[in-house]
């Protein structure tokens, strides 16, 4: 409880001359709520048991998804991390603490610091996570002496050295040296300097040598260490790795001085630097002068773009039948737009996915069946009548019922046993649909990814966004793509068919289609040199039909020429007819047309829109309004709502139903904000103050309405504080035109 003010004899109050805020902790401890406690019944169909089961299912599904995401992140970072490890290991491989540099044969007289320029890209929000993993990898495989520094903690050389010493020596860094109450180690007694680091490093090397000697003397301990799960074996002189996570944020003077000092201690400390760069390596030369950059021996390392990582997350986590939870078209496109147009952060995309999973299981009672197929079938048997009624209210199920015969419609709406049986069949069909939808979609992506102008997009995610909005074979991009596919060369088509066959090989429901692709592929391979030979009609029905059509077209052409003059349109039609008449289709073109017809029928069979499937609401989350409200907040709109209508956030009855009026019951900031809306581009501070005093005092002090009297100091202080807060929020700013005025920064006024 917080008590503001003075006095009281009660034990819960505090007497004080000055006003203040005093906090009294409650003796009764309040137990925090677990996440599962928020899953509470919201309708008659819900029970506590069902809510708990939904929460447990949500946890299981998210654990599986996050595990796959972590595995993908490890695979993406593996190559670049291996290259960095190789560089760090070899950077100070010849360092020897006992070596005294004399003459020109010394390697460490050149004063060049080995530096890895690690270009991570513009996804700044993911950098901290990347460098945390990189630091742990360095700890495990290269050296125990690793320090990771950020610009916000190293504004001066003194703070940089303090953070460096505290991380390397394992002591707590004190921000203020004037603080006399220090914990275990006071940095007054341990100066944050390089001589201290030199002495500490030498002691560590000696301790490591003594430990190794004792291990070799004790055969039992050595056998135990070899049988362990892998003890870390560091080199005799492990390097000191210093990581600058965001080199662009550091002050140039701080970095320059630190590099010059490091270059003087290269023969005493095996220092290796790692610069985290978000833009390009050229930023190093812009930050550092030639005297400092000449002390660095840099090597560039380029991380994979975040878009590549996101594509792998989408392809291997979302576009698969492994996880029952799916994103609807609007939600998927929204998360994708946030990534592409805002931050390029895969971490934020994954967090948005996590929120979608949580909100789906929280707000959708039917998500009880969004689990493994075997578990969903067993849960259907235990559904109550109220839960079955929720299924009957689904739009997709209503469409399914409308397409059934009249006798089945009555049973579906009234018979619960029959309803449960049909639900099991529909869930089985939905599961089989997912097992065939994604491989077929990959085949379409294989055929269309290299087409000119990319009518179906470059990435798999773009194709999925189109396919999830509606039947993709009805779109203009699909029709345009097949026009370009008719221009495929033989080798190109053969390569794409091979990839499609490999894609369908591991899916049981598509084996028949795979065999047909293999048959067509064998025909294409056996054409050989005869692929350019024209197709012979052999007086077949098709040939006769073509001849009849050709004769009819010729008669029409002749009639057009006889009836009138030759126009540009008729000449064009005649030339096109002559071109078709003279050139016959080759064997390859005929086979290519047959192959494309097969793929077209395959796509029309399996690539129906997911939103047309019965019971898709069980697995698909498409609440775009809730997601946009939580993930894409509008701070400016929220601030203006709070200032113009404080009841929306404060829930104070005195602030309710005021409309556009101004009352003294409003907070000072709201009063000042509403008054400033009535002013023009420049606001006179004195007039503003007088209006504020008039509103605050109201009719209670009519005698103070005289403008010549000096304003109350308390009211003046309240006004100044409110104006300062309004300036901090970005609504007004000081102006040099008139010293007693402020300028508005928002629209409105003249």
XYZ file of C-alpha atoms in Angstrom:
750
model
C 0.000 0.000 0.000
C 1.307 3.443 -0.875
C 0.335 6.410 1.272
C 0.973 9.893 0.054
C 0.891 12.787 2.477
C 1.232 13.293 6.189
C 0.102 12.018 9.486
C -1.861 9.455 11.174
C -1.916 7.504 14.278
C -2.679 4.229 12.548
C 0.088 1.697 12.273
C -0.410 1.558 8.536
C 0.320 5.275 8.082
C 3.475 7.342 8.454
C 3.861 10.793 10.011
C 6.169 13.053 8.120
C 6.772 16.773 7.812
C 7.301 16.557 4.072
C 5.070 14.904 1.577
C 6.266 11.585 0.216
C 5.351 8.138 -0.969
C 5.795 5.289 1.503
C 5.488 1.643 0.525
C 4.240 -0.949 2.983
C 4.653 -4.538 1.873
C 1.718 -6.767 2.555
C 2.275 -9.545 5.075
C 0.127 -11.820 2.995
C 2.083 -13.152 0.060
C 0.209 -13.363 -3.190
C 0.991 -16.451 -5.181
C 1.720 -15.654 -8.834
C -0.541 -17.182 -11.441
C 0.841 -19.869 -13.703
C 0.268 -19.446 -17.469
C -2.211 -22.295 -17.400
C -4.367 -20.471 -14.844
C -5.403 -17.967 -17.514
C -7.094 -20.742 -19.511
C -10.526 -20.464 -17.901
C -13.948 -21.550 -19.227
C -15.700 -18.829 -21.225
C -18.834 -20.716 -22.298
C -20.947 -23.688 -21.319
C -19.085 -26.010 -23.658
C -15.798 -25.349 -21.846
C -14.784 -27.076 -18.629
C -11.730 -26.687 -16.430
C -10.512 -30.058 -17.596
C -10.778 -29.071 -21.265
C -9.026 -25.745 -20.636
C -6.171 -27.501 -18.865
C -5.918 -30.000 -21.705
C -5.789 -27.164 -24.251
C -2.984 -25.485 -22.342
C -0.992 -28.713 -22.112
C -1.486 -29.283 -25.828
C -0.326 -25.717 -26.501
C 2.850 -26.287 -24.494
C 3.603 -29.554 -26.286
C 3.078 -28.095 -29.749
C 5.176 -25.005 -29.063
C 8.003 -27.081 -27.597
C 8.113 -29.108 -30.823
C 8.069 -25.979 -32.999
C 10.727 -24.146 -30.967
C 12.947 -27.221 -31.000
C 12.845 -27.312 -34.800
C 13.600 -23.571 -34.953
C 16.649 -23.982 -32.696
C 17.944 -26.847 -34.813
C 17.603 -24.717 -37.937
C 19.398 -21.803 -36.280
C 22.266 -24.079 -35.329
C 22.525 -25.340 -38.897
C 22.432 -21.824 -40.331
C 25.152 -20.561 -37.987
C 27.330 -23.661 -38.232
C 29.373 -22.697 -41.296
C 30.051 -19.101 -40.313
C 30.828 -20.135 -36.725
C 33.261 -22.802 -37.949
C 35.066 -20.227 -40.086
C 35.284 -17.840 -37.135
C 36.575 -20.602 -34.868
C 39.256 -21.526 -37.371
C 40.384 -17.897 -37.604
C 40.399 -17.365 -33.831
C 42.353 -20.559 -33.180
C 45.051 -19.706 -35.713
C 45.205 -15.965 -34.941
C 47.513 -16.345 -31.918
C 48.751 -19.883 -32.559
C 52.431 -18.903 -32.225
C 52.061 -16.903 -29.035
C 54.481 -17.764 -26.226
C 54.429 -15.921 -22.930
C 58.076 -16.849 -22.168
C 59.320 -15.640 -25.557
C 61.292 -12.392 -25.448
C 61.084 -10.528 -28.770
C 64.577 -9.592 -29.948
C 65.712 -8.742 -33.433
C 63.770 -8.846 -36.639
C 62.689 -12.496 -36.302
C 59.977 -11.707 -33.764
C 56.446 -12.231 -34.994
C 54.813 -10.023 -32.377
C 56.818 -6.869 -33.080
C 54.494 -5.824 -35.899
C 51.772 -4.700 -33.450
C 48.855 -5.872 -35.604
C 45.858 -7.179 -33.695
C 44.066 -10.152 -35.296
C 40.530 -8.911 -35.918
C 37.463 -10.699 -37.250
C 34.994 -8.360 -38.971
C 31.721 -10.259 -38.524
C 29.032 -8.731 -40.771
C 25.726 -9.867 -39.286
C 23.290 -7.777 -41.341
C 20.638 -5.227 -40.471
C 18.553 -7.537 -38.255
C 19.729 -5.664 -35.168
C 17.233 -7.228 -32.767
C 18.740 -10.677 -33.400
C 22.353 -9.597 -32.864
C 22.413 -10.114 -29.101
C 21.167 -13.663 -29.478
C 23.737 -14.401 -32.190
C 26.623 -13.087 -30.118
C 25.450 -14.962 -27.035
C 25.672 -18.199 -29.004
C 29.022 -17.145 -30.474
C 30.376 -16.385 -26.989
C 29.299 -19.793 -25.710
C 30.914 -21.499 -28.723
C 34.195 -19.642 -28.088
C 34.020 -20.650 -24.423
C 33.494 -24.295 -25.275
C 35.960 -24.776 -28.108
C 38.633 -22.059 -28.108
C 39.319 -20.218 -24.857
C 37.878 -19.606 -21.387
C 38.794 -15.915 -21.678
C 35.947 -14.329 -23.663
C 34.412 -10.895 -23.102
C 31.389 -9.547 -24.956
C 30.992 -5.737 -24.889
C 28.110 -3.511 -25.978
C 28.136 0.209 -26.729
C 25.556 1.095 -24.072
C 27.857 -0.260 -21.340
C 31.074 1.230 -22.724
C 30.544 4.935 -23.226
C 34.048 5.776 -22.000
C 37.397 4.020 -21.987
C 37.148 3.639 -18.225
C 33.771 1.887 -18.404
C 35.020 -0.276 -21.279
C 38.029 -1.423 -19.268
C 35.804 -2.009 -16.246
C 33.426 -4.225 -18.231
C 36.364 -6.061 -19.818
C 38.139 -6.746 -16.531
C 34.931 -7.790 -14.764
C 34.059 -10.336 -17.465
C 37.547 -11.778 -17.849
C 38.451 -11.918 -14.163
C 34.975 -12.924 -13.030
C 34.395 -10.061 -10.584
C 31.468 -7.693 -10.275
C 32.082 -4.366 -11.957
C 31.145 -1.334 -9.869
C 29.710 1.481 -11.924
C 30.628 4.148 -9.390
C 34.013 4.135 -7.734
C 32.758 6.508 -5.038
C 30.460 3.826 -3.626
C 31.989 2.637 -0.367
C 29.603 -0.310 0.018
C 31.148 -2.842 -2.334
C 30.544 -6.590 -2.397
C 33.379 -9.078 -2.559
C 35.914 -7.178 -4.630
C 36.357 -3.408 -4.825
C 37.705 -2.162 -8.113
C 39.614 0.549 -6.267
C 41.886 -2.236 -5.088
C 41.816 -3.982 -8.491
C 42.567 -1.285 -11.098
C 41.006 -1.866 -14.511
C 44.255 -1.674 -16.474
C 46.201 -3.845 -18.874
C 49.058 -4.514 -16.397
C 46.479 -6.097 -14.099
C 45.203 -8.202 -17.001
C 48.772 -9.216 -17.842
C 49.454 -10.415 -14.292
C 46.098 -12.196 -14.121
C 46.690 -13.966 -17.446
C 50.160 -15.114 -16.394
C 48.766 -16.564 -13.156
C 46.056 -18.385 -15.076
C 48.561 -19.936 -17.466
C 50.688 -21.165 -14.560
C 47.631 -22.640 -12.824
C 46.656 -24.409 -16.029
C 50.146 -25.908 -16.376
C 50.081 -27.146 -12.793
C 46.645 -28.709 -13.284
C 47.804 -30.513 -16.426
C 50.891 -31.852 -14.658
C 48.809 -33.218 -11.754
C 46.419 -34.859 -14.194
C 49.247 -36.696 -15.922
C 50.682 -37.808 -12.570
C 47.347 -39.307 -11.478
C 46.385 -42.142 -13.855
C 42.987 -42.694 -12.217
C 41.935 -39.078 -12.702
C 43.180 -39.065 -16.261
C 41.129 -42.160 -17.092
C 38.067 -40.559 -15.498
C 38.518 -37.389 -17.549
C 38.910 -39.340 -20.770
C 35.732 -41.267 -20.063
C 33.739 -38.113 -19.336
C 31.441 -36.488 -21.854
C 34.274 -34.441 -23.300
C 36.424 -32.175 -21.166
C 37.453 -28.946 -22.867
C 41.107 -28.992 -23.934
C 42.360 -25.432 -24.346
C 45.750 -24.562 -25.854
C 48.697 -23.789 -23.599
C 48.190 -20.051 -24.133
C 44.457 -19.555 -24.809
C 43.691 -16.275 -26.585
C 41.801 -13.401 -24.972
C 38.790 -12.893 -27.236
C 37.107 -9.487 -27.029
C 33.791 -9.162 -28.865
C 32.306 -5.774 -29.759
C 28.679 -6.624 -30.505
C 27.714 -3.321 -32.169
C 30.827 -1.542 -33.349
C 28.768 1.232 -35.002
C 27.416 2.288 -31.598
C 30.803 2.790 -29.922
C 32.371 6.211 -29.734
C 35.311 6.447 -32.180
C 37.627 7.949 -29.535
C 37.035 5.050 -27.162
C 37.748 2.439 -29.840
C 40.855 4.277 -31.053
C 42.406 4.517 -27.600
C 41.583 0.897 -26.810
C 43.171 -0.357 -30.046
C 46.346 1.656 -29.457
C 46.663 0.230 -25.937
C 46.026 -3.327 -27.150
C 48.718 -3.021 -29.810
C 51.274 -2.260 -27.077
C 50.470 -5.479 -25.196
C 50.418 -7.983 -28.061
C 53.696 -9.555 -26.941
C 52.297 -10.030 -23.419
C 48.621 -10.834 -24.060
C 47.232 -12.913 -26.986
C 44.423 -10.507 -27.824
C 41.950 -11.258 -30.623
C 39.181 -8.802 -31.506
C 35.791 -9.546 -33.060
C 33.752 -6.660 -34.461
C 30.017 -7.129 -34.919
C 29.032 -5.047 -37.954
C 25.473 -4.440 -39.111
C 26.222 -2.455 -42.287
C 29.543 -3.032 -44.056
C 33.242 -3.353 -43.291
C 33.745 0.198 -44.525
C 32.331 1.465 -41.245
C 35.610 0.474 -39.558
C 37.545 2.893 -41.751
C 34.970 5.629 -41.161
C 35.190 5.230 -37.390
C 38.955 4.809 -37.071
C 41.773 6.944 -38.430
C 44.627 5.401 -40.353
C 46.830 5.246 -37.255
C 44.311 2.995 -35.501
C 43.146 0.886 -38.460
C 46.777 0.121 -39.357
C 47.035 -1.697 -36.019
C 44.393 -4.208 -37.108
C 44.846 -7.319 -39.220
C 41.244 -7.780 -40.325
C 39.465 -10.655 -42.029
C 35.862 -10.392 -43.147
C 33.164 -12.951 -42.272
C 29.700 -12.575 -43.799
C 26.721 -14.177 -42.086
C 23.764 -15.513 -44.026
C 21.039 -12.910 -44.646
C 18.144 -13.156 -42.250
C 15.771 -13.684 -45.172
C 17.521 -16.983 -45.943
C 17.092 -18.103 -42.356
C 13.428 -17.078 -42.389
C 12.829 -19.039 -45.611
C 14.242 -22.150 -43.981
C 12.086 -21.641 -40.886
C 8.986 -21.314 -43.042
C 9.850 -24.239 -45.332
C 10.864 -26.726 -42.637
C 8.636 -25.693 -39.730
C 5.449 -24.126 -41.088
C 5.104 -25.696 -44.543
C 5.066 -29.261 -43.311
C 2.475 -31.727 -42.063
C 4.584 -32.483 -38.982
C 2.943 -29.796 -36.831
C -0.874 -29.640 -36.732
C -0.945 -25.887 -36.011
C -1.131 -23.764 -39.164
C -1.152 -20.060 -39.934
C -3.976 -18.641 -41.982
C -3.276 -16.586 -45.085
C -3.870 -13.172 -43.458
C -1.820 -13.921 -40.340
C 1.013 -15.441 -42.376
C 1.136 -12.433 -44.696
C 1.013 -10.042 -41.736
C 3.975 -11.681 -39.971
C 5.845 -11.747 -43.262
C 5.193 -8.041 -43.851
C 6.431 -7.204 -40.347
C 9.668 -9.017 -41.148
C 10.215 -7.577 -44.623
C 9.168 -3.968 -43.992
C 10.094 -3.374 -40.335
C 13.003 -5.167 -38.687
C 14.280 -8.232 -40.641
C 14.214 -10.028 -37.304
C 13.619 -13.774 -37.359
C 13.389 -13.673 -33.558
C 10.429 -11.296 -33.737
C 8.820 -13.513 -36.386
C 9.178 -16.528 -34.093
C 7.760 -14.538 -31.173
C 4.788 -13.554 -33.336
C 4.345 -17.223 -34.212
C 4.455 -18.076 -30.506
C 1.749 -15.530 -29.751
C -0.378 -16.956 -32.579
C -0.031 -20.472 -31.123
C -0.939 -19.277 -27.628
C -3.909 -17.189 -28.762
C -5.236 -20.015 -30.946
C -5.352 -22.496 -28.071
C -6.599 -19.807 -25.673
C -9.431 -18.328 -27.735
C -10.543 -21.319 -29.832
C -12.276 -24.076 -27.790
C -12.103 -26.418 -30.780
C -8.282 -26.286 -30.731
C -8.607 -29.212 -28.354
C -8.286 -31.376 -31.479
C -5.241 -29.486 -32.837
C -2.803 -32.199 -31.812
C -1.448 -35.489 -33.107
C -3.982 -37.369 -35.220
C -4.143 -40.341 -32.867
C -4.780 -38.131 -29.836
C -7.410 -36.122 -31.716
C -9.366 -39.278 -32.631
C -9.428 -40.414 -28.998
C -10.525 -36.940 -27.823
C -13.445 -36.895 -30.244
C -14.994 -39.856 -28.419
C -15.101 -37.817 -25.194
C -16.695 -34.694 -26.673
C -19.837 -33.458 -24.954
C -23.041 -32.372 -26.670
C -22.185 -28.684 -26.090
C -18.792 -29.127 -27.763
C -20.397 -30.868 -30.730
C -22.733 -27.903 -31.067
C -19.675 -25.651 -31.418
C -18.512 -27.816 -34.317
C -21.943 -27.576 -35.919
C -21.687 -23.772 -35.787
C -18.480 -23.644 -37.844
C -18.866 -22.091 -41.291
C -16.750 -24.777 -42.947
C -18.872 -27.512 -41.352
C -22.071 -25.765 -42.455
C -20.826 -25.766 -46.038
C -20.031 -29.459 -45.685
C -23.523 -30.171 -44.358
C -25.144 -28.214 -47.215
C -23.339 -30.453 -49.700
C -24.565 -33.668 -48.074
C -27.846 -35.474 -48.881
C -30.918 -34.517 -46.855
C -30.852 -37.728 -44.806
C -27.239 -37.178 -43.779
C -27.921 -33.537 -42.921
C -30.541 -34.542 -40.352
C -28.202 -37.106 -38.771
C -25.311 -34.636 -38.624
C -27.411 -32.025 -36.848
C -29.261 -34.296 -34.402
C -27.346 -37.536 -33.896
C -24.218 -37.058 -31.714
C -22.855 -40.550 -32.385
C -23.032 -40.055 -36.135
C -21.538 -36.599 -35.682
C -18.507 -38.016 -33.847
C -17.998 -40.602 -36.576
C -18.087 -37.929 -39.284
C -15.690 -35.723 -37.292
C -13.155 -38.543 -37.203
C -13.461 -38.973 -40.970
C -13.108 -35.237 -41.607
C -10.029 -34.947 -39.389
C -8.495 -37.908 -41.215
C -9.167 -36.192 -44.556
C -7.690 -32.934 -43.236
C -4.541 -34.763 -42.114
C -4.228 -36.515 -45.505
C -4.803 -33.189 -47.246
C -1.828 -31.629 -45.456
C 0.364 -34.625 -46.335
C -0.307 -34.104 -50.041
C -0.724 -30.313 -50.175
C 2.803 -29.260 -49.169
C 4.789 -31.713 -51.395
C 2.617 -30.779 -54.381
C 3.127 -27.104 -53.620
C 6.898 -27.697 -53.622
C 6.606 -29.284 -57.067
C 4.836 -26.181 -58.339
C 7.584 -24.049 -56.805
C 10.262 -26.154 -58.529
C 8.596 -25.590 -61.894
C 7.908 -21.871 -61.434
C 10.883 -20.493 -59.461
C 13.049 -19.781 -62.535
C 10.333 -18.405 -64.811
C 10.696 -14.887 -66.261
C 9.037 -12.130 -64.206
C 8.278 -14.729 -61.495
C 4.469 -14.837 -61.838
C 4.215 -17.102 -58.751
C 7.037 -15.492 -56.766
C 10.678 -16.329 -56.161
C 10.348 -17.880 -52.718
C 8.271 -20.743 -51.418
C 6.680 -18.397 -48.884
C 5.244 -16.219 -51.663
C 3.718 -19.245 -53.353
C 2.196 -20.428 -50.079
C 0.683 -16.994 -49.461
C -1.059 -17.213 -52.855
C -2.181 -20.806 -52.326
C -3.627 -20.114 -48.874
C -5.784 -17.206 -50.088
C -7.719 -19.238 -52.661
C -7.448 -21.932 -55.310
C -4.127 -21.109 -56.889
C -4.981 -22.705 -60.219
C -7.645 -20.021 -60.696
C -5.199 -17.115 -60.408
C -3.757 -15.152 -63.322
C -0.214 -15.854 -62.125
C -0.774 -19.595 -62.439
C -2.056 -19.283 -66.005
C 0.832 -17.011 -66.953
C 3.305 -19.423 -65.387
C 2.065 -22.296 -67.550
C 2.467 -20.149 -70.649
C 6.140 -19.710 -69.772
C 6.484 -23.418 -68.921
C 5.594 -24.244 -72.528
C 8.982 -22.738 -73.460
C 11.046 -25.112 -71.276
C 14.074 -26.657 -72.956
C 14.472 -30.434 -72.801
C 17.357 -30.464 -70.307
C 15.704 -27.898 -68.050
C 12.413 -29.803 -67.988
C 14.244 -33.058 -67.316
C 16.064 -31.520 -64.323
C 12.850 -30.132 -62.846
C 11.056 -33.442 -63.251
C 13.890 -35.169 -61.404
C 13.550 -32.724 -58.504
C 9.782 -33.215 -58.421
C 10.201 -36.982 -58.369
C 12.627 -36.727 -55.448
C 10.203 -34.439 -53.596
C 7.303 -36.897 -53.906
C 9.404 -39.986 -53.182
C 9.015 -39.886 -49.385
C 5.224 -39.358 -49.287
C 2.985 -42.404 -49.404
C -0.137 -40.667 -50.698
C 1.664 -39.433 -53.822
C 3.407 -42.600 -55.005
C 1.095 -43.042 -57.988
C 1.862 -39.506 -59.139
C 5.559 -40.167 -58.664
C 5.344 -43.266 -60.880
C 3.631 -41.245 -63.600
C 6.396 -38.634 -63.405
C 8.993 -41.402 -63.734
C 7.161 -42.775 -66.803
C 7.020 -39.381 -68.480
C 10.643 -38.777 -67.551
C 11.641 -42.072 -69.184
C 9.780 -41.072 -72.355
C 11.580 -37.744 -72.360
C 14.972 -39.427 -71.971
C 14.315 -41.936 -74.777
C 13.486 -39.263 -77.338
C 17.160 -38.737 -78.112
C 17.867 -37.226 -81.500
C 14.271 -37.669 -82.667
C 12.968 -34.969 -80.335
C 12.942 -32.355 -83.121
C 11.115 -34.524 -85.648
C 7.523 -33.495 -86.432
C 4.655 -35.544 -85.089
C 2.957 -37.800 -87.703
C -0.847 -37.721 -87.721
C -1.142 -41.214 -89.366
C -4.735 -40.472 -90.360
C -5.805 -40.698 -86.744
C -9.009 -39.166 -85.482
C -7.017 -36.298 -83.990
C -5.303 -35.672 -87.322
C -8.564 -35.754 -89.215
C -10.086 -33.355 -86.728
C -7.159 -30.964 -87.171
C -7.517 -31.161 -90.955
C -11.216 -30.386 -90.729
C -10.509 -27.422 -88.443
C -7.789 -26.223 -90.814
C -10.081 -26.422 -93.837
C -12.782 -24.489 -91.998
C -10.285 -21.768 -90.998
C -9.087 -21.586 -94.616
C -12.645 -21.153 -95.864
C -13.226 -18.367 -93.359
C -10.034 -16.631 -94.476
C -11.020 -16.817 -98.134
C -14.520 -15.488 -97.418
C -13.032 -12.567 -95.466
C -10.707 -11.645 -98.309
C -13.494 -11.926 -100.951
C -16.051 -9.857 -99.036
C -13.913 -6.778 -98.589
C -10.501 -5.216 -98.492
C -7.625 -6.773 -96.584
C -7.436 -5.123 -93.171
C -4.633 -5.229 -90.649
C -6.606 -7.689 -88.503
C -7.396 -10.038 -91.374
C -3.765 -9.933 -92.517
C -2.611 -10.817 -89.017
C -5.050 -13.743 -88.853
C -3.877 -14.989 -92.245
C -0.210 -14.842 -91.279
C -0.882 -16.691 -88.023
C -2.828 -19.354 -89.890
C -0.034 -19.814 -92.423
C 2.518 -20.121 -89.613
C 0.453 -22.857 -87.939
C -0.189 -24.569 -91.218
C 3.440 -24.682 -92.257
C 4.944 -25.737 -88.902
C 3.986 -29.024 -87.258
C 4.493 -29.820 -83.583
C 7.673 -31.769 -82.816
C 7.763 -34.915 -80.711
C 9.361 -33.046 -77.805
C 6.732 -30.318 -77.923
C 3.959 -32.888 -77.907
C 5.524 -34.724 -74.959
C 6.142 -31.442 -73.138
C 2.491 -30.547 -73.585
C 1.528 -33.951 -72.177
C 3.836 -33.455 -69.158
C 2.452 -29.999 -68.402
C -1.113 -31.305 -68.695
C -0.255 -33.979 -66.133
C 1.198 -31.417 -63.710
C -1.820 -29.168 -64.238
C -4.200 -31.999 -63.302
C -1.979 -32.847 -60.314
C -2.068 -29.269 -59.009
C -5.818 -28.973 -59.542
C -6.348 -32.161 -57.570
C -4.200 -31.403 -54.510
C -3.788 -27.609 -54.346
C -7.276 -26.601 -53.322
C -7.415 -23.735 -50.831
C -6.944 -24.779 -47.178
C -9.793 -22.470 -46.162
C -12.189 -24.634 -48.212
C -11.459 -27.726 -46.135
C -14.058 -28.760 -43.519
C -12.914 -28.159 -39.917
C -9.986 -26.002 -40.995
C -10.760 -23.714 -38.021
C -9.413 -26.420 -35.710
C -5.864 -26.087 -37.055
C -5.691 -22.690 -38.771
C -5.276 -19.431 -36.858
C -6.511 -16.403 -38.795
C -7.412 -13.761 -36.177
C -5.564 -10.916 -37.846
C -7.181 -8.132 -35.790
C -5.956 -9.547 -32.469
C -2.473 -10.138 -33.819
C -2.212 -6.666 -35.330
C -3.338 -5.081 -32.082
C -0.711 -6.945 -30.049
C 2.278 -6.979 -32.396
C 1.894 -3.826 -34.495
C 1.065 -1.261 -31.855
C 0.539 2.409 -32.747
C 2.154 4.425 -29.934
C 1.090 7.791 -31.322
C -2.577 6.779 -31.478
C -2.379 5.294 -27.982
C -0.833 8.488 -26.575
C -3.449 10.705 -28.188
C -6.223 8.445 -26.920
C -4.822 8.595 -23.401
C -4.506 12.410 -23.460
C -7.881 13.118 -25.003
C -9.815 10.382 -23.173
C -7.934 9.385 -19.997
C -10.887 7.259 -18.814
C -9.920 4.691 -21.476
C -6.828 3.794 -19.423
C -7.450 5.193 -15.924
C -11.038 3.906 -15.593
C -11.746 6.843 -13.295
C -15.440 7.701 -13.068
C -14.648 11.421 -12.760
C -13.023 11.390 -16.209
C -15.941 9.618 -17.864
C -18.378 11.226 -20.313
C -16.553 14.516 -20.644
C -16.368 14.435 -24.409
C -14.367 17.326 -25.797
C -14.885 19.419 -22.685
C -12.142 20.312 -20.214
C -12.647 19.738 -16.502
C -10.421 20.171 -13.473
C -10.943 16.472 -12.688
C -8.632 15.576 -15.576
C -4.884 15.068 -15.024
C -2.752 18.145 -15.583
C -1.176 16.693 -18.714
C -4.597 16.082 -20.285
C -5.716 19.637 -19.485
C -2.582 21.132 -21.047
C -2.950 18.857 -24.095
C -6.578 19.826 -24.717
C -5.776 23.518 -24.285
C -2.939 23.334 -26.774
C -5.313 21.888 -29.377
C -7.180 25.211 -29.349
C -4.041 27.197 -30.231
C -2.309 27.919 -33.480
C 1.205 27.127 -34.660
C 2.823 29.247 -31.935
C 1.532 29.110 -28.344
C 2.045 31.922 -25.831
C 3.175 30.310 -22.594
C 1.643 32.974 -20.343
C -1.768 32.748 -21.992
C -1.500 28.981 -21.816
C -0.708 29.193 -18.097
C -3.659 31.522 -17.424
C -6.015 29.148 -19.249
C -4.630 26.225 -17.253
C -5.142 28.061 -13.938
C -8.692 29.000 -14.945
C -9.563 25.370 -15.692
C -7.913 23.979 -12.557
C -9.421 26.511 -10.141
C -12.809 26.695 -11.821
C -15.392 28.646 -9.804
C -13.776 27.897 -6.451
C -11.464 30.964 -6.522
C -13.182 33.747 -8.458
C -11.085 36.390 -6.775
C -7.929 35.088 -8.496
C -9.290 35.751 -11.960
C -7.390 39.050 -12.163
C -4.676 38.623 -14.795
C -2.442 41.208 -13.167
C -1.958 39.121 -10.026
C 0.981 36.780 -9.791
C 0.026 33.134 -10.487
C 0.190 30.596 -7.712
C 3.653 28.987 -7.552
C 2.217 25.497 -7.084
C -0.040 25.816 -10.113
C 2.838 27.276 -12.075
C 5.041 24.311 -11.157
C 2.282 21.881 -12.161
C 1.906 23.679 -15.483
C 5.656 23.629 -16.184
C 5.814 19.932 -15.434
C 2.863 19.203 -17.750
C 4.393 21.258 -20.565
C 7.714 19.456 -20.114
C 5.933 16.090 -20.375
C 4.116 17.283 -23.483
C 7.455 18.315 -24.982
C 8.924 14.910 -24.104
C 6.033 13.234 -25.939
C 6.804 15.311 -29.039
C 3.812 17.650 -29.244
C 5.591 20.975 -28.672
C 9.111 22.352 -28.855
C 10.857 25.640 -27.965
C 11.200 28.167 -30.757
C 13.778 30.891 -31.403
C 11.260 33.195 -33.060
C 9.693 34.180 -29.727
C 11.267 33.246 -26.433
C 7.951 33.211 -24.565
C 6.306 30.914 -27.120
C 6.474 27.230 -28.039
C 5.755 25.721 -31.436
C 3.284 22.927 -32.103
C 4.629 19.800 -33.774
C 1.330 18.103 -34.610
C -1.340 18.895 -37.160
C -4.158 21.304 -36.466
C -4.136 25.034 -35.854
C -3.210 27.728 -38.332
